[in-house]
PDB file of C-alpha atoms in Angstrom:
ATOM      1  CA  MET A  37       0.000   0.000   0.000  1.00 70.00           C
ATOM      2  CA  LYS A  38       1.087   3.534  -0.720  1.00 80.00           C
ATOM      3  CA  VAL A  39      -0.451   6.910   0.090  1.00 83.00           C
ATOM      4  CA  HIS A  40      -1.312   9.085  -2.909  1.00 83.00           C
ATOM      5  CA  VAL A  41      -1.472  12.878  -2.623  1.00 90.00           C
ATOM      6  CA  ALA A  42      -2.397  15.013  -5.636  1.00 87.00           C
ATOM      7  CA  LEU A  43      -1.786  18.756  -5.350  1.00 90.00           C
ATOM      8  CA  ASN A  44      -3.144  21.413  -7.677  1.00 89.00           C
ATOM      9  CA  THR A  45      -0.640  24.112  -8.509  1.00 89.00           C
ATOM     10  CA  PRO A  46      -0.878  27.356 -10.468  1.00 89.00           C
ATOM     11  CA  ARG A  47       2.943  27.553 -10.113  1.00 90.00           C
ATOM     12  CA  PHE A  48       3.760  24.268 -11.786  1.00 93.00           C
ATOM     13  CA  ASP A  49       7.433  24.781 -12.753  1.00 96.00           C
ATOM     14  CA  GLU A  50       8.309  26.315  -9.366  1.00 95.00           C
ATOM     15  CA  SER A  51       6.529  23.438  -7.644  1.00 95.00           C
ATOM     16  CA  VAL A  52       8.467  20.801  -9.576  1.00 97.00           C
ATOM     17  CA  ARG A  53      11.742  22.500  -8.548  1.00 96.00           C
ATOM     18  CA  PHE A  54      10.560  22.722  -4.911  1.00 96.00           C
ATOM     19  CA  TYR A  55       9.582  19.047  -4.690  1.00 96.00           C
ATOM     20  CA  ARG A  56      12.822  17.922  -6.347  1.00 96.00           C
ATOM     21  CA  THR A  57      14.641  19.642  -3.488  1.00 95.00           C
ATOM     22  CA  PHE A  58      12.164  18.783  -0.736  1.00 95.00           C
ATOM     23  CA  LEU A  59      12.016  15.075  -1.599  1.00 94.00           C
ATOM     24  CA  GLY A  60      15.604  14.821  -2.835  1.00 93.00           C
ATOM     25  CA  LEU A  61      14.649  13.037  -6.038  1.00 94.00           C
ATOM     26  CA  GLU A  62      13.559  13.519  -9.622  1.00 97.00           C
ATOM     27  CA  PRO A  63       9.999  12.974 -10.814  1.00 95.00           C
ATOM     28  CA  VAL A  64       9.411   9.536 -12.340  1.00 94.00           C
ATOM     29  CA  LYS A  65       7.011  11.140 -14.801  1.00 93.00           C
ATOM     30  CA  LEU A  66       7.146  14.727 -16.039  1.00 93.00           C
ATOM     31  CA  LYS A  67       4.673  15.845 -18.688  1.00 93.00           C
ATOM     32  CA  PRO A  68       3.202  19.240 -19.533  1.00 91.00           C
ATOM     33  CA  GLY A  69       1.141  20.167 -16.462  1.00 91.00           C
ATOM     34  CA  TYR A  70       1.790  16.876 -14.647  1.00 93.00           C
ATOM     35  CA  ALA A  71       4.594  15.562 -12.457  1.00 93.00           C
ATOM     36  CA  LYS A  72       4.738  12.336 -10.462  1.00 93.00           C
ATOM     37  CA  PHE A  73       7.172  11.695  -7.620  1.00 95.00           C
ATOM     38  CA  ASP A  74       7.398   8.082  -6.452  1.00 94.00           C
ATOM     39  CA  VAL A  75       8.858   8.190  -2.940  1.00 93.00           C
ATOM     40  CA  SER A  76      10.009   4.888  -1.467  1.00 92.00           C
ATOM     41  CA  GLU A  77      10.544   5.998   2.143  1.00 86.00           C
ATOM     42  CA  PRO A  78       7.903   6.694   3.313  1.00 85.00           C
ATOM     43  CA  GLU A  79       5.893   5.167   0.491  1.00 90.00           C
ATOM     44  CA  LEU A  80       4.177   8.057  -1.257  1.00 91.00           C
ATOM     45  CA  ASN A  81       2.834   8.723  -4.725  1.00 90.00           C
ATOM     46  CA  LEU A  82       2.840  12.519  -4.990  1.00 92.00           C
ATOM     47  CA  THR A  83       1.506  14.195  -8.099  1.00 91.00           C
ATOM     48  CA  LEU A  84       1.451  17.833  -9.124  1.00 91.00           C
ATOM     49  CA  ASN A  85      -1.310  18.973 -11.435  1.00 89.00           C
ATOM     50  CA  ALA A  86      -1.174  22.342 -13.184  1.00 91.00           C
ATOM     51  CA  SER A  87      -4.255  24.336 -12.278  1.00 87.00           C
ATOM     52  CA  ALA A  88      -5.531  27.862 -12.567  1.00 84.00           C
ATOM     53  CA  GLU A  89      -6.996  27.487  -9.058  1.00 75.00           C
ATOM     54  CA  THR A  90      -5.038  29.574  -6.568  1.00 66.00           C
ATOM     55  CA  GLU A  91      -6.695  28.569  -3.299  1.00 69.00           C
ATOM     56  CA  ALA A  92      -5.291  25.674  -1.282  1.00 59.00           C
ATOM     57  CA  GLY A  93      -8.751  24.729   0.004  1.00 64.00           C
ATOM     58  CA  ALA A  94      -9.315  23.094   3.361  1.00 62.00           C
ATOM     59  CA  LEU A  95      -5.896  21.418   3.528  1.00 72.00           C
ATOM     60  CA  ASN A  96      -4.093  22.382   6.749  1.00 73.00           C
ATOM     61  CA  HIS A  97      -0.634  20.920   6.176  1.00 84.00           C
ATOM     62  CA  LEU A  98       1.216  17.782   5.136  1.00 89.00           C
ATOM     63  CA  GLY A  99       3.992  15.920   6.877  1.00 89.00           C
ATOM     64  CA  ILE A 100       6.527  13.145   6.747  1.00 90.00           C
ATOM     65  CA  GLN A 101       7.166  11.369  10.023  1.00 89.00           C
ATOM     66  CA  VAL A 102      10.709  10.093  10.452  1.00 91.00           C
ATOM     67  CA  GLY A 103      12.267   7.859  13.070  1.00 91.00           C
ATOM     68  CA  SER A 104      14.733  10.159  14.817  1.00 95.00           C
ATOM     69  CA  THR A 105      15.804  13.697  15.613  1.00 96.00           C
ATOM     70  CA  GLU A 106      18.914  13.028  13.538  1.00 97.00           C
ATOM     71  CA  ALA A 107      16.697  12.333  10.503  1.00 94.00           C
ATOM     72  CA  VAL A 108      14.906  15.658  11.092  1.00 96.00           C
ATOM     73  CA  LYS A 109      18.272  17.450  11.277  1.00 97.00           C
ATOM     74  CA  GLN A 110      19.482  15.740   8.104  1.00 96.00           C
ATOM     75  CA  ALA A 111      16.310  16.808   6.304  1.00 95.00           C
ATOM     76  CA  ALA A 112      16.747  20.396   7.544  1.00 97.00           C
ATOM     77  CA  GLU A 113      20.330  20.517   6.276  1.00 97.00           C
ATOM     78  CA  ARG A 114      19.337  19.064   2.890  1.00 95.00           C
ATOM     79  CA  LEU A 115      16.475  21.557   2.541  1.00 96.00           C
ATOM     80  CA  LYS A 116      18.680  24.525   3.480  1.00 97.00           C
ATOM     81  CA  ALA A 117      21.420  23.345   1.109  1.00 96.00           C
ATOM     82  CA  GLY A 118      18.790  23.252  -1.624  1.00 95.00           C
ATOM     83  CA  GLY A 119      17.933  26.895  -0.974  1.00 96.00           C
ATOM     84  CA  LEU A 120      14.589  26.337   0.767  1.00 95.00           C
ATOM     85  CA  ALA A 121      13.503  28.549   3.659  1.00 95.00           C
ATOM     86  CA  THR A 122      12.997  26.428   6.760  1.00 96.00           C
ATOM     87  CA  PHE A 123      11.543  26.878  10.226  1.00 95.00           C
ATOM     88  CA  GLU A 124      12.777  24.458  12.878  1.00 96.00           C
ATOM     89  CA  GLU A 125      11.215  23.479  16.195  1.00 95.00           C
ATOM     90  CA  GLU A 126      12.840  21.363  18.894  1.00 95.00           C
ATOM     91  CA  ASN A 127      11.030  19.757  21.803  1.00 93.00           C
ATOM     92  CA  THR A 128       7.815  21.504  20.847  1.00 90.00           C
ATOM     93  CA  ASP A 129       4.624  20.325  22.543  1.00 87.00           C
ATOM     94  CA  CYS A 130       2.172  20.203  19.681  1.00 79.00           C
ATOM     95  CA  CYS A 131      -1.078  18.254  19.649  1.00 71.00           C
ATOM     96  CA  TYR A 132      -0.240  16.741  23.024  1.00 80.00           C
ATOM     97  CA  ALA A 133       3.049  15.240  21.837  1.00 81.00           C
ATOM     98  CA  VAL A 134       6.669  16.375  22.098  1.00 89.00           C
ATOM     99  CA  GLN A 135       8.214  16.660  18.646  1.00 92.00           C
ATOM    100  CA  ASP A 136      11.228  17.916  16.743  1.00 96.00           C
ATOM    101  CA  LYS A 137      10.382  19.225  13.283  1.00 95.00           C
ATOM    102  CA  VAL A 138      11.398  21.299  10.317  1.00 97.00           C
ATOM    103  CA  TRP A 139       8.833  23.162   8.200  1.00 96.00           C
ATOM    104  CA  VAL A 140       8.929  24.321   4.564  1.00 97.00           C
ATOM    105  CA  THR A 141       6.268  25.891   2.369  1.00 96.00           C
ATOM    106  CA  ASP A 142       5.913  25.081  -1.308  1.00 94.00           C
ATOM    107  CA  PRO A 143       5.331  27.776  -3.972  1.00 93.00           C
ATOM    108  CA  ASN A 144       1.549  27.341  -3.632  1.00 89.00           C
ATOM    109  CA  GLY A 145       1.447  27.807   0.126  1.00 90.00           C
ATOM    110  CA  TYR A 146       1.196  24.106   1.038  1.00 90.00           C
ATOM    111  CA  ARG A 147       3.039  23.668   4.329  1.00 92.00           C
ATOM    112  CA  TRP A 148       5.083  20.518   4.907  1.00 93.00           C
ATOM    113  CA  GLU A 149       6.806  19.290   8.023  1.00 92.00           C
ATOM    114  CA  VAL A 150       9.381  16.594   8.563  1.00 93.00           C
ATOM    115  CA  PHE A 151       8.964  15.494  12.167  1.00 91.00           C
ATOM    116  CA  VAL A 152       9.729  12.932  14.842  1.00 92.00           C
ATOM    117  CA  VAL A 153       7.472  12.217  17.817  1.00 89.00           C
ATOM    118  CA  LYS A 154       9.600  12.014  20.957  1.00 93.00           C
ATOM    119  CA  VAL A 155       6.795  11.695  23.541  1.00 88.00           C
ATOM    120  CA  GLY A 156       3.528  10.320  22.176  1.00 81.00           C
ATOM    121  CA  ASP A 157       1.051  11.769  24.677  1.00 84.00           C
ATOM    122  CA  THR A 158       1.760  14.684  26.978  1.00 79.00           C
ATOM    123  CA  ALA A 159      -1.809  14.860  28.291  1.00 75.00           C
ATOM    124  CA  PRO A 160      -3.177  11.330  28.643  1.00 70.00           C
ATOM    125  CA  GLU A 161      -6.328  12.500  30.423  1.00 67.00           C
ATOM    126  CA  VAL A 162      -9.403  13.342  28.375  1.00 56.00           C
ATOM    127  CA  VAL A 163      -9.498  16.995  27.278  1.00 51.00           C
ATOM    128  CA  ALA A 164     -12.603  18.854  26.159  1.00 52.00           C
ATOM    129  CA  ALA A 165     -12.695  19.771  22.473  1.00 49.00           C
ATOM    130  CA  SER A 166     -12.812  23.449  23.425  1.00 47.00           C
ATOM    131  CA  GLU A 167      -9.381  23.042  25.030  1.00 50.00           C
ATOM    132  CA  ALA A 168      -7.787  21.403  22.006  1.00 48.00           C
ATOM    133  CA  CYS A 169      -4.277  22.502  21.087  1.00 49.00           C
ATOM    134  CA  CYS A 170      -2.714  24.088  18.072  1.00 51.00           C
ATOM    135  CA  PRO A 171      -4.854  23.963  14.927  1.00 46.00           C
ATOM    136  CA  THR A 172      -1.862  23.590  12.595  1.00 51.00           C
ATOM    137  CA  CYS A 173      -0.735  20.140  13.643  1.00 52.00           C
ATOM    138  CA  CYS A 174      -2.458  17.031  14.866  1.00 49.00           C
ATOM    139  CA  HIS A 175      -0.662  13.775  14.242  1.00 48.00           C
ATOM    140  CA  ALA A 176       0.878  11.967  17.146  1.00 47.00           C
TER     141      ALA A 176
END
C-alpha cells in the first residue's frame, strides 16, 4: 500500500523545482502540467497537477514522520542546502506530543513538516474539544 497525494498548482514549474529539493529526487514522470514523484521511504505517490486554481482549500498541512531527531536534522540541512527557507522546532509540545520538526512551504502555500514524535502523549487524560491545542498540527 502507498499513500497518494495530488496537489493542484498554479505555479507548476516552481513546484516541480521545490519538490525535487524537498524530496531529494527527480519525478518519475514529467509531462506538460503533470509531475509524479514516487517516494520509497515513506511510500508516497505525490503528483502535481497544473491548475488555474489559486486557493489551497481546506488542507491544513502535510507531513513526513521520520524515526529520529537526527533524521529531522538531516532533512533540515538538505532543505537549506537546496535553498529552501525552513523553520525548525525542537522539543515543541504540539497536539499533546513532544516533537522535533522542520517546516517548509511550497510555492503554492502548502506547508510541509518533517517530524519525529519524541513523547507520544503529553496529556493522557481526556481533554474537552474546546481546550484542544494548536490547529496547525495534529498527528501523534
